[in-house]
Amino acid sequence: MSTNVNIDWDKLGFAYSKTDLRYISIWKDGKWDAGKLVEDNNISISEASTSLHYGQQCFEGLKAYRTKDGSIQLFRPDENAKRINRSCERVLMPEIPVDKFVDACLQVVKANEAFVPPYGSGATLYIRPYVIGIGDNLGVGPAPEFLFGVFCCPVGAYFKGGLAPVNFMISEKFDRAAPHGTGADKIGGNYAASLLAHVEATKKGFADCVYLDPATHTNIEEVGAANFFGITNNNVFATPKSPSILPSITKYSLIHIAKEYLKMNIEERVIPIDSLGEFIEAGACGTAAVITPIGGIEYKGNLHVFYSETEVGPITRKLYDLLYGIQFGDVKAPEGWIVKVK
Ligand SMILES: *Cc1c(COP(=O)(O)O)cnc(C)c1O
C-alpha cells in the first residue's frame, strides 16, 4: 500500500484518479456478502447486466474532510445511506443496511488515508458509493445479482479563487425527469437525460441550466445537479417543493443552519419562474460546491440578476461559511452530523 502520495492539492480538479483500495460487496441468493477491499479498479460483469441496458443502478456522493487537528471526518453519511436505499427501492434493488453503508465508507477512507487532502487546502476526499444490477439477464426485469461498490478520489476546492457567482439559463427544450419518474432518486438515467442540456448551456457560456417542473414548465426545480434556494428581503430562505427534485442533503443542512443559526424563516414551496424578483440572493447547493452563488438566470432572452454577477451576497456568504466550517470541523456541528474516521 502506498502511504506517500505526491499530489499538488492546490491543482486538483474534480476528476477521477485511482486510489489504493475500494470496497465491493455482492448481493446474491437474497443477501449481501460481508464485502471486502480490493486493489483492482476495474470490475468485470456480465454483458447482459441490467445496469448496462436498462439503467438499473444508482449512486451517492459524499466527502471526507481533514480537520485542523489532522483528524478525518464524514458529514452525515447516514443521510446518504437512507437516500441510496430510497433510490434502490425505486428501481427494485436490495436495501443496504445503514451500518453496512457507513462502514464501507469508513473502510475506504481509512484504507486511502494518504489521499485525504490536508486541512486548509479546501480539497477533500470524494466518496462515490454505487449499486448496479449485474448477472445474466435479457428481458426487462430486475437483475439476479447486485454489486454495491464504494471508491474514493481526492478532489480540489470547488472555488479556487474563493466563492464567486455564476450564471445559469432556463432549459426550455429539455426536462431532466418526468412528473412521476425518478427525479427524486439519485439514478444515472436522470444524468443521461441532462447531458445534452448541460453541454448546450455551457456552449452558450452558462455554468449549467435550470430545469423547470416537467409537468407545467412554470416553476423552478433543479439547478443542473444541485438544488435551488432564494433569499427574500424579509429574511426567508425559500426552496422549491416538488416530487421530481433530488432531496439534497446540503440543502436540508442549510435549512437547519438558516433556521437555527441565522434565525431565518424557511419556505419549501412552489417557486414560479416569473417570481424571481422576490429574491435578493440565490444559490445552488450540493456536496460538490456546498453553495454556488447564482449571479443571474436567463429566461426567454432576459438575464435576471439576483444580488450581483460578480459579488457574493452577505446571507449566501454566511450560510456557506457556517456549513463549510461545520464540515471541516471549525464550527460546532449539530448533534449526529459528524462521523469521525480517525
Ligand atoms: C446529488 C444531487 C444533488 C445534491 O445533493 P447533495 O446531497 O446535497 O449532494 C442535487 N441535485 C441532484 C440532481 C443530485 O443528483
Short mmCIF file of C-alpha atoms and ligand atoms in Angstrom, two decimals:
data_model
loop_
_atom_site.label_atom_id
_atom_site.label_comp_id
_atom_site.label_asym_id
_atom_site.label_seq_id
_atom_site.Cartn_x
_atom_site.Cartn_y
_atom_site.Cartn_z
CA MET A 1 0.00 0.00 0.00
CA SER A 2 1.34 3.43 -0.88
CA THR A 3 1.42 5.72 2.10
CA ASN A 4 3.30 8.52 0.37
CA VAL A 5 1.32 10.27 -2.29
CA ASN A 6 2.75 13.09 -4.30
CA ILE A 7 -0.21 15.29 -5.14
CA ASP A 8 -0.34 19.03 -5.72
CA TRP A 9 -3.51 19.58 -3.64
CA ASP A 10 -3.99 23.13 -4.94
CA LYS A 11 -4.12 21.96 -8.56
CA LEU A 12 -6.68 19.19 -8.06
CA GLY A 13 -9.93 19.50 -10.00
CA PHE A 14 -12.99 17.24 -9.96
CA ALA A 15 -11.52 14.29 -11.79
CA TYR A 16 -11.11 10.57 -11.30
CA SER A 17 -7.82 9.25 -10.00
CA LYS A 18 -7.11 5.76 -8.79
CA THR A 19 -6.53 5.41 -5.07
CA ASP A 20 -5.21 2.31 -3.29
CA LEU A 21 -8.29 0.33 -2.33
CA ARG A 22 -12.01 0.22 -2.95
CA TYR A 23 -14.90 -1.72 -1.40
CA ILE A 24 -17.06 -4.28 -3.17
CA SER A 25 -19.97 -6.30 -1.83
CA ILE A 26 -22.17 -8.68 -3.83
CA TRP A 27 -25.85 -9.48 -3.30
CA LYS A 28 -26.74 -12.99 -4.36
CA ASP A 29 -29.36 -15.54 -3.31
CA GLY A 30 -31.22 -12.98 -1.24
CA LYS A 31 -28.36 -11.49 0.77
CA TRP A 32 -25.29 -9.25 0.77
CA ASP A 33 -21.90 -10.86 1.39
CA ALA A 34 -19.56 -9.35 4.02
CA GLY A 35 -17.84 -7.13 1.45
CA LYS A 36 -14.11 -6.60 1.01
CA LEU A 37 -11.46 -4.10 -0.04
CA VAL A 38 -9.84 -4.82 -3.40
CA GLU A 39 -6.96 -3.33 -5.38
CA ASP A 40 -8.37 -3.69 -8.89
CA ASN A 41 -10.30 -0.60 -10.03
CA ASN A 42 -11.87 -2.46 -12.98
CA ILE A 43 -14.96 -4.55 -12.43
CA SER A 44 -15.86 -7.49 -14.61
CA ILE A 45 -19.61 -8.08 -15.07
CA SER A 46 -21.89 -9.95 -17.46
CA GLU A 47 -22.55 -8.22 -20.78
CA ALA A 48 -26.24 -8.80 -20.02
CA SER A 49 -26.22 -6.79 -16.77
CA THR A 50 -29.39 -4.72 -16.23
CA SER A 51 -27.25 -1.72 -15.21
CA LEU A 52 -25.79 -1.62 -18.73
CA HIS A 53 -29.05 -1.89 -20.69
CA TYR A 54 -31.96 -0.87 -18.52
CA GLY A 55 -30.35 1.67 -16.22
CA GLN A 56 -30.91 -0.39 -13.07
CA GLN A 57 -28.41 1.43 -10.89
CA CYS A 58 -27.99 4.37 -8.53
CA PHE A 59 -25.19 6.23 -6.79
CA GLU A 60 -24.27 8.60 -3.98
CA GLY A 61 -21.66 11.28 -3.40
CA LEU A 62 -20.17 12.45 -0.11
CA LYS A 63 -16.82 13.66 1.19
CA ALA A 64 -14.21 13.04 3.87
CA TYR A 65 -12.80 16.23 5.38
CA ARG A 66 -9.43 16.77 7.10
CA THR A 67 -9.79 18.95 10.19
CA LYS A 68 -7.27 21.37 11.72
CA ASP A 69 -6.09 18.79 14.28
CA GLY A 70 -5.36 16.29 11.48
CA SER A 71 -8.33 14.04 12.11
CA ILE A 72 -10.69 12.96 9.32
CA GLN A 73 -14.48 13.16 9.36
CA LEU A 74 -17.55 12.38 7.27
CA PHE A 75 -20.59 14.66 7.02
CA ARG A 76 -23.99 12.99 7.59
CA PRO A 77 -23.18 9.67 5.84
CA ASP A 78 -26.34 8.13 7.34
CA GLU A 79 -28.37 10.53 5.19
CA ASN A 80 -26.60 9.24 2.08
CA ALA A 81 -27.35 5.71 3.29
CA LYS A 82 -31.05 6.49 3.62
CA ARG A 83 -31.13 8.15 0.22
CA ILE A 84 -29.36 5.30 -1.59
CA ASN A 85 -31.98 2.99 -0.10
CA ARG A 86 -34.80 5.14 -1.46
CA SER A 87 -33.10 5.04 -4.88
CA CYS A 88 -32.65 1.25 -4.60
CA GLU A 89 -36.28 0.77 -3.69
CA ARG A 90 -37.43 2.84 -6.70
CA VAL A 91 -35.56 0.65 -9.20
CA LEU A 92 -36.06 -2.69 -7.43
CA MET A 93 -32.60 -3.14 -5.96
CA PRO A 94 -31.97 -4.62 -2.49
CA GLU A 95 -31.67 -2.45 0.60
CA ILE A 96 -28.24 -1.83 2.13
CA PRO A 97 -28.29 -1.67 5.93
CA VAL A 98 -27.28 1.87 7.04
CA ASP A 99 -24.44 0.45 9.17
CA LYS A 100 -23.07 -1.52 6.23
CA PHE A 101 -23.12 1.60 4.05
CA VAL A 102 -21.39 3.82 6.62
CA ASP A 103 -18.88 1.09 7.49
CA ALA A 104 -17.99 0.66 3.78
CA CYS A 105 -17.32 4.41 3.51
CA LEU A 106 -15.20 4.34 6.68
CA GLN A 107 -13.19 1.35 5.43
CA VAL A 108 -12.48 3.04 2.10
CA VAL A 109 -11.38 6.33 3.67
CA LYS A 110 -9.15 4.58 6.23
CA ALA A 111 -7.56 2.43 3.53
CA ASN A 112 -6.81 5.55 1.46
CA GLU A 113 -5.91 7.89 4.30
CA ALA A 114 -2.83 9.20 2.47
CA PHE A 115 -5.14 10.62 -0.21
CA VAL A 116 -7.17 12.75 2.20
CA PRO A 117 -6.05 16.32 1.38
CA PRO A 118 -4.59 18.50 4.13
CA TYR A 119 -6.69 20.95 6.15
CA GLY A 120 -6.65 24.42 4.64
CA SER A 121 -6.29 23.30 1.02
CA GLY A 122 -10.07 23.28 0.57
CA ALA A 123 -9.59 19.91 -1.15
CA THR A 124 -11.41 16.81 0.10
CA LEU A 125 -11.64 13.08 -0.47
CA TYR A 126 -14.74 12.50 -2.59
CA ILE A 127 -16.52 9.20 -1.87
CA ARG A 128 -18.65 7.54 -4.55
CA PRO A 129 -20.91 4.67 -3.40
CA TYR A 130 -22.98 2.95 -6.11
CA VAL A 131 -25.26 -0.03 -6.65
CA ILE A 132 -25.60 -1.76 -10.03
CA GLY A 133 -27.64 -4.67 -11.34
CA ILE A 134 -25.30 -7.44 -12.53
CA GLY A 135 -25.56 -11.06 -13.70
CA ASP A 136 -27.13 -12.65 -16.75
CA ASN A 137 -30.41 -11.08 -17.77
CA LEU A 138 -32.10 -10.33 -21.07
CA GLY A 139 -35.74 -9.41 -20.60
CA VAL A 140 -36.67 -6.18 -18.85
CA GLY A 141 -36.77 -7.08 -15.18
CA PRO A 142 -34.68 -6.78 -12.04
CA ALA A 143 -31.19 -8.32 -12.07
CA PRO A 144 -30.47 -11.65 -10.36
CA GLU A 145 -27.43 -10.15 -8.58
CA PHE A 146 -26.24 -6.74 -7.45
CA LEU A 147 -22.94 -5.06 -6.73
CA PHE A 148 -22.51 -2.38 -4.06
CA GLY A 149 -19.21 -0.56 -4.53
CA VAL A 150 -17.50 2.40 -2.87
CA PHE A 151 -14.44 4.17 -4.22
CA CYS A 152 -12.84 7.49 -3.45
CA CYS A 153 -10.55 10.07 -5.01
CA PRO A 154 -9.12 13.38 -3.89
CA VAL A 155 -10.84 16.42 -5.43
CA GLY A 156 -9.88 20.06 -5.37
CA ALA A 157 -11.58 23.04 -3.78
CA TYR A 158 -14.54 23.93 -5.99
CA PHE A 159 -13.91 27.67 -5.96
CA LYS A 160 -10.17 28.12 -6.26
CA GLY A 161 -10.21 31.91 -6.15
CA GLY A 162 -12.89 31.98 -3.42
CA LEU A 163 -16.67 31.86 -3.69
CA ALA A 164 -17.86 33.50 -6.92
CA PRO A 165 -21.28 33.80 -8.64
CA VAL A 166 -22.04 32.17 -12.00
CA ASN A 167 -24.91 32.50 -14.46
CA PHE A 168 -27.43 29.84 -15.46
CA MET A 169 -30.05 29.56 -18.21
CA ILE A 170 -33.51 28.05 -18.10
CA SER A 171 -33.75 24.84 -20.11
CA GLU A 172 -36.81 25.36 -22.31
CA LYS A 173 -36.14 22.39 -24.57
CA PHE A 174 -35.28 19.62 -22.14
CA ASP A 175 -36.53 18.11 -18.87
CA ARG A 176 -34.27 16.06 -16.61
CA ALA A 177 -37.07 14.00 -15.07
CA ALA A 178 -40.67 13.04 -15.68
CA PRO A 179 -43.51 14.15 -13.35
CA HIS A 180 -43.76 10.73 -11.67
CA GLY A 181 -40.39 9.41 -12.84
CA THR A 182 -37.10 9.05 -10.98
CA GLY A 183 -36.21 12.72 -10.46
CA ALA A 184 -36.22 12.36 -6.66
CA ASP A 185 -33.74 9.48 -6.77
CA LYS A 186 -30.01 9.54 -7.50
CA ILE A 187 -30.28 7.39 -10.58
CA GLY A 188 -27.96 7.55 -13.61
CA GLY A 189 -30.82 7.93 -16.09
CA ASN A 190 -31.55 11.43 -14.75
CA TYR A 191 -27.97 12.33 -15.58
CA ALA A 192 -28.08 10.79 -19.05
CA ALA A 193 -31.17 12.95 -19.67
CA SER A 194 -29.28 16.07 -18.59
CA LEU A 195 -26.01 15.64 -20.54
CA LEU A 196 -27.19 17.32 -23.75
CA ALA A 197 -28.91 20.19 -21.93
CA HIS A 198 -25.75 20.78 -19.91
CA VAL A 199 -23.48 20.84 -22.97
CA GLU A 200 -25.80 23.23 -24.80
CA ALA A 201 -25.89 25.56 -21.78
CA THR A 202 -22.09 25.62 -21.44
CA LYS A 203 -21.72 26.29 -25.20
CA LYS A 204 -23.81 29.41 -24.64
CA GLY A 205 -21.48 30.49 -21.84
CA PHE A 206 -23.61 29.41 -18.85
CA ALA A 207 -22.44 27.24 -15.98
CA ASP A 208 -25.42 24.90 -16.45
CA CYS A 209 -29.16 25.02 -16.94
CA VAL A 210 -32.02 25.44 -14.51
CA TYR A 211 -34.82 22.91 -15.01
CA LEU A 212 -38.47 23.84 -14.66
CA ASP A 213 -41.07 21.40 -13.36
CA PRO A 214 -41.65 18.81 -16.09
CA ALA A 215 -45.47 18.94 -15.91
CA THR A 216 -46.13 22.66 -16.41
CA HIS A 217 -42.75 24.32 -17.15
CA THR A 218 -43.67 27.21 -14.87
CA ASN A 219 -41.82 26.50 -11.62
CA ILE A 220 -38.14 26.25 -10.74
CA GLU A 221 -36.85 22.76 -9.93
CA GLU A 222 -33.14 21.89 -10.11
CA VAL A 223 -30.06 23.95 -10.98
CA GLY A 224 -28.08 21.43 -13.02
CA ALA A 225 -27.31 18.74 -10.44
CA ALA A 226 -27.89 21.00 -7.45
CA ASN A 227 -30.91 22.32 -5.55
CA PHE A 228 -32.10 25.94 -5.80
CA PHE A 229 -32.62 28.35 -2.93
CA GLY A 230 -33.52 32.03 -2.84
CA ILE A 231 -33.32 34.62 -0.05
CA THR A 232 -36.07 37.24 0.22
CA ASN A 233 -35.74 40.73 1.67
CA ASN A 234 -37.85 39.69 4.67
CA ASN A 235 -35.46 37.03 5.97
CA VAL A 236 -36.90 33.97 4.23
CA PHE A 237 -34.87 31.03 2.89
CA ALA A 238 -37.09 29.65 0.11
CA THR A 239 -36.56 26.45 -1.84
CA PRO A 240 -38.74 24.59 -4.34
CA LYS A 241 -41.01 21.79 -3.28
CA SER A 242 -41.65 19.16 -5.92
CA PRO A 243 -41.74 15.37 -6.14
CA SER A 244 -39.22 15.41 -9.01
CA ILE A 245 -36.40 17.23 -7.16
CA LEU A 246 -33.49 15.25 -5.72
CA PRO A 247 -33.57 15.92 -1.96
CA SER A 248 -30.16 17.48 -1.39
CA ILE A 249 -28.54 16.74 1.99
CA THR A 250 -26.64 20.03 1.64
CA LYS A 251 -29.98 21.83 1.16
CA TYR A 252 -31.57 20.32 4.26
CA SER A 253 -28.40 21.14 6.21
CA LEU A 254 -28.57 24.77 5.00
CA ILE A 255 -32.23 24.90 6.02
CA HIS A 256 -31.24 23.84 9.53
CA ILE A 257 -28.45 26.43 9.64
CA ALA A 258 -30.68 29.20 8.25
CA LYS A 259 -33.31 28.41 10.89
CA GLU A 260 -31.20 27.66 13.95
CA TYR A 261 -28.08 29.77 13.43
CA LEU A 262 -29.38 32.71 11.36
CA LYS A 263 -32.96 32.77 12.70
CA MET A 264 -34.42 32.84 9.19
CA ASN A 265 -37.86 31.63 8.18
CA ILE A 266 -37.98 28.61 5.89
CA GLU A 267 -40.38 28.16 2.99
CA GLU A 268 -40.37 24.95 0.99
CA ARG A 269 -42.90 25.74 -1.69
CA VAL A 270 -43.59 26.22 -5.36
CA ILE A 271 -41.30 28.89 -6.85
CA PRO A 272 -42.73 30.22 -10.13
CA ILE A 273 -40.16 31.23 -12.73
CA ASP A 274 -41.91 34.58 -13.09
CA SER A 275 -41.40 35.39 -9.38
CA LEU A 276 -37.60 35.64 -9.36
CA GLY A 277 -37.90 39.32 -8.49
CA GLU A 278 -38.76 38.42 -4.89
CA PHE A 279 -35.22 37.14 -4.21
CA ILE A 280 -32.35 39.41 -3.24
CA GLU A 281 -29.89 36.48 -3.35
CA ALA A 282 -29.98 32.99 -4.87
CA GLY A 283 -27.78 29.95 -4.91
CA ALA A 284 -27.41 26.33 -5.95
CA CYS A 285 -26.38 23.79 -3.33
CA GLY A 286 -24.87 20.32 -3.30
CA THR A 287 -21.96 18.32 -1.89
CA ALA A 288 -19.54 19.30 -4.68
CA ALA A 289 -19.52 23.07 -4.15
CA VAL A 290 -21.57 23.44 -0.92
CA ILE A 291 -23.07 26.64 -2.44
CA THR A 292 -22.69 28.05 -5.94
CA PRO A 293 -23.92 31.63 -5.76
CA ILE A 294 -26.22 32.37 -8.71
CA GLY A 295 -25.36 35.64 -10.43
CA GLY A 296 -28.29 35.56 -12.82
CA ILE A 297 -30.71 33.25 -14.62
CA GLU A 298 -31.53 33.75 -18.30
CA TYR A 299 -35.13 33.10 -19.33
CA LYS A 300 -36.69 33.97 -22.70
CA GLY A 301 -33.76 36.17 -23.63
CA ASN A 302 -33.58 38.16 -20.37
CA LEU A 303 -30.92 37.73 -17.71
CA HIS A 304 -32.44 38.18 -14.27
CA VAL A 305 -29.65 39.19 -11.88
CA PHE A 306 -30.17 38.48 -8.17
CA TYR A 307 -27.52 40.08 -5.94
CA SER A 308 -24.71 40.69 -8.42
CA GLU A 309 -22.95 38.91 -11.27
CA THR A 310 -19.57 39.43 -9.59
CA GLU A 311 -20.17 39.74 -5.83
CA VAL A 312 -21.50 37.18 -3.34
CA GLY A 313 -24.47 38.27 -1.22
CA PRO A 314 -23.98 38.52 2.56
CA ILE A 315 -26.51 35.83 3.53
CA THR A 316 -25.20 33.37 0.95
CA ARG A 317 -21.72 34.03 2.35
CA LYS A 318 -22.86 33.41 5.95
CA LEU A 319 -24.64 30.17 5.04
CA TYR A 320 -21.59 28.97 3.13
CA ASP A 321 -19.10 29.84 5.88
CA LEU A 322 -21.17 28.10 8.55
CA LEU A 323 -21.71 24.86 6.62
CA TYR A 324 -18.12 24.79 5.32
CA GLY A 325 -16.94 25.40 8.89
CA ILE A 326 -19.05 22.53 10.21
CA GLN A 327 -17.79 20.15 7.51
CA PHE A 328 -14.13 20.95 8.21
CA GLY A 329 -14.59 20.89 11.99
CA ASP A 330 -14.17 24.62 12.68
CA VAL A 331 -17.79 25.26 13.67
CA LYS A 332 -19.62 23.10 16.22
CA ALA A 333 -21.89 20.70 14.36
CA PRO A 334 -25.46 19.82 15.29
CA GLU A 335 -25.73 16.50 17.13
CA GLY A 336 -25.12 13.50 14.88
CA TRP A 337 -23.89 15.33 11.78
CA ILE A 338 -20.23 14.32 12.05
CA VAL A 339 -18.84 10.79 11.94
CA LYS A 340 -15.16 10.57 12.84
CA VAL A 341 -12.97 8.34 10.67
CA LYS A 342 -9.93 8.81 12.92
C1 LIG B 1 -26.68 14.77 -5.73
C2 LIG B 1 -27.62 15.78 -6.27
C3 LIG B 1 -27.89 16.98 -5.59
C4 LIG B 1 -27.16 17.40 -4.35
O1 LIG B 1 -27.36 16.57 -3.25
P1 LIG B 1 -26.38 16.64 -2.01
O2 LIG B 1 -26.87 15.57 -1.12
O3 LIG B 1 -26.51 17.98 -1.41
O4 LIG B 1 -25.00 16.41 -2.55
C5 LIG B 1 -28.84 17.84 -6.13
N1 LIG B 1 -29.48 17.55 -7.29
C6 LIG B 1 -29.22 16.41 -7.98
C7 LIG B 1 -29.95 16.16 -9.25
C8 LIG B 1 -28.29 15.50 -7.49
O5 LIG B 1 -28.05 14.37 -8.17
#
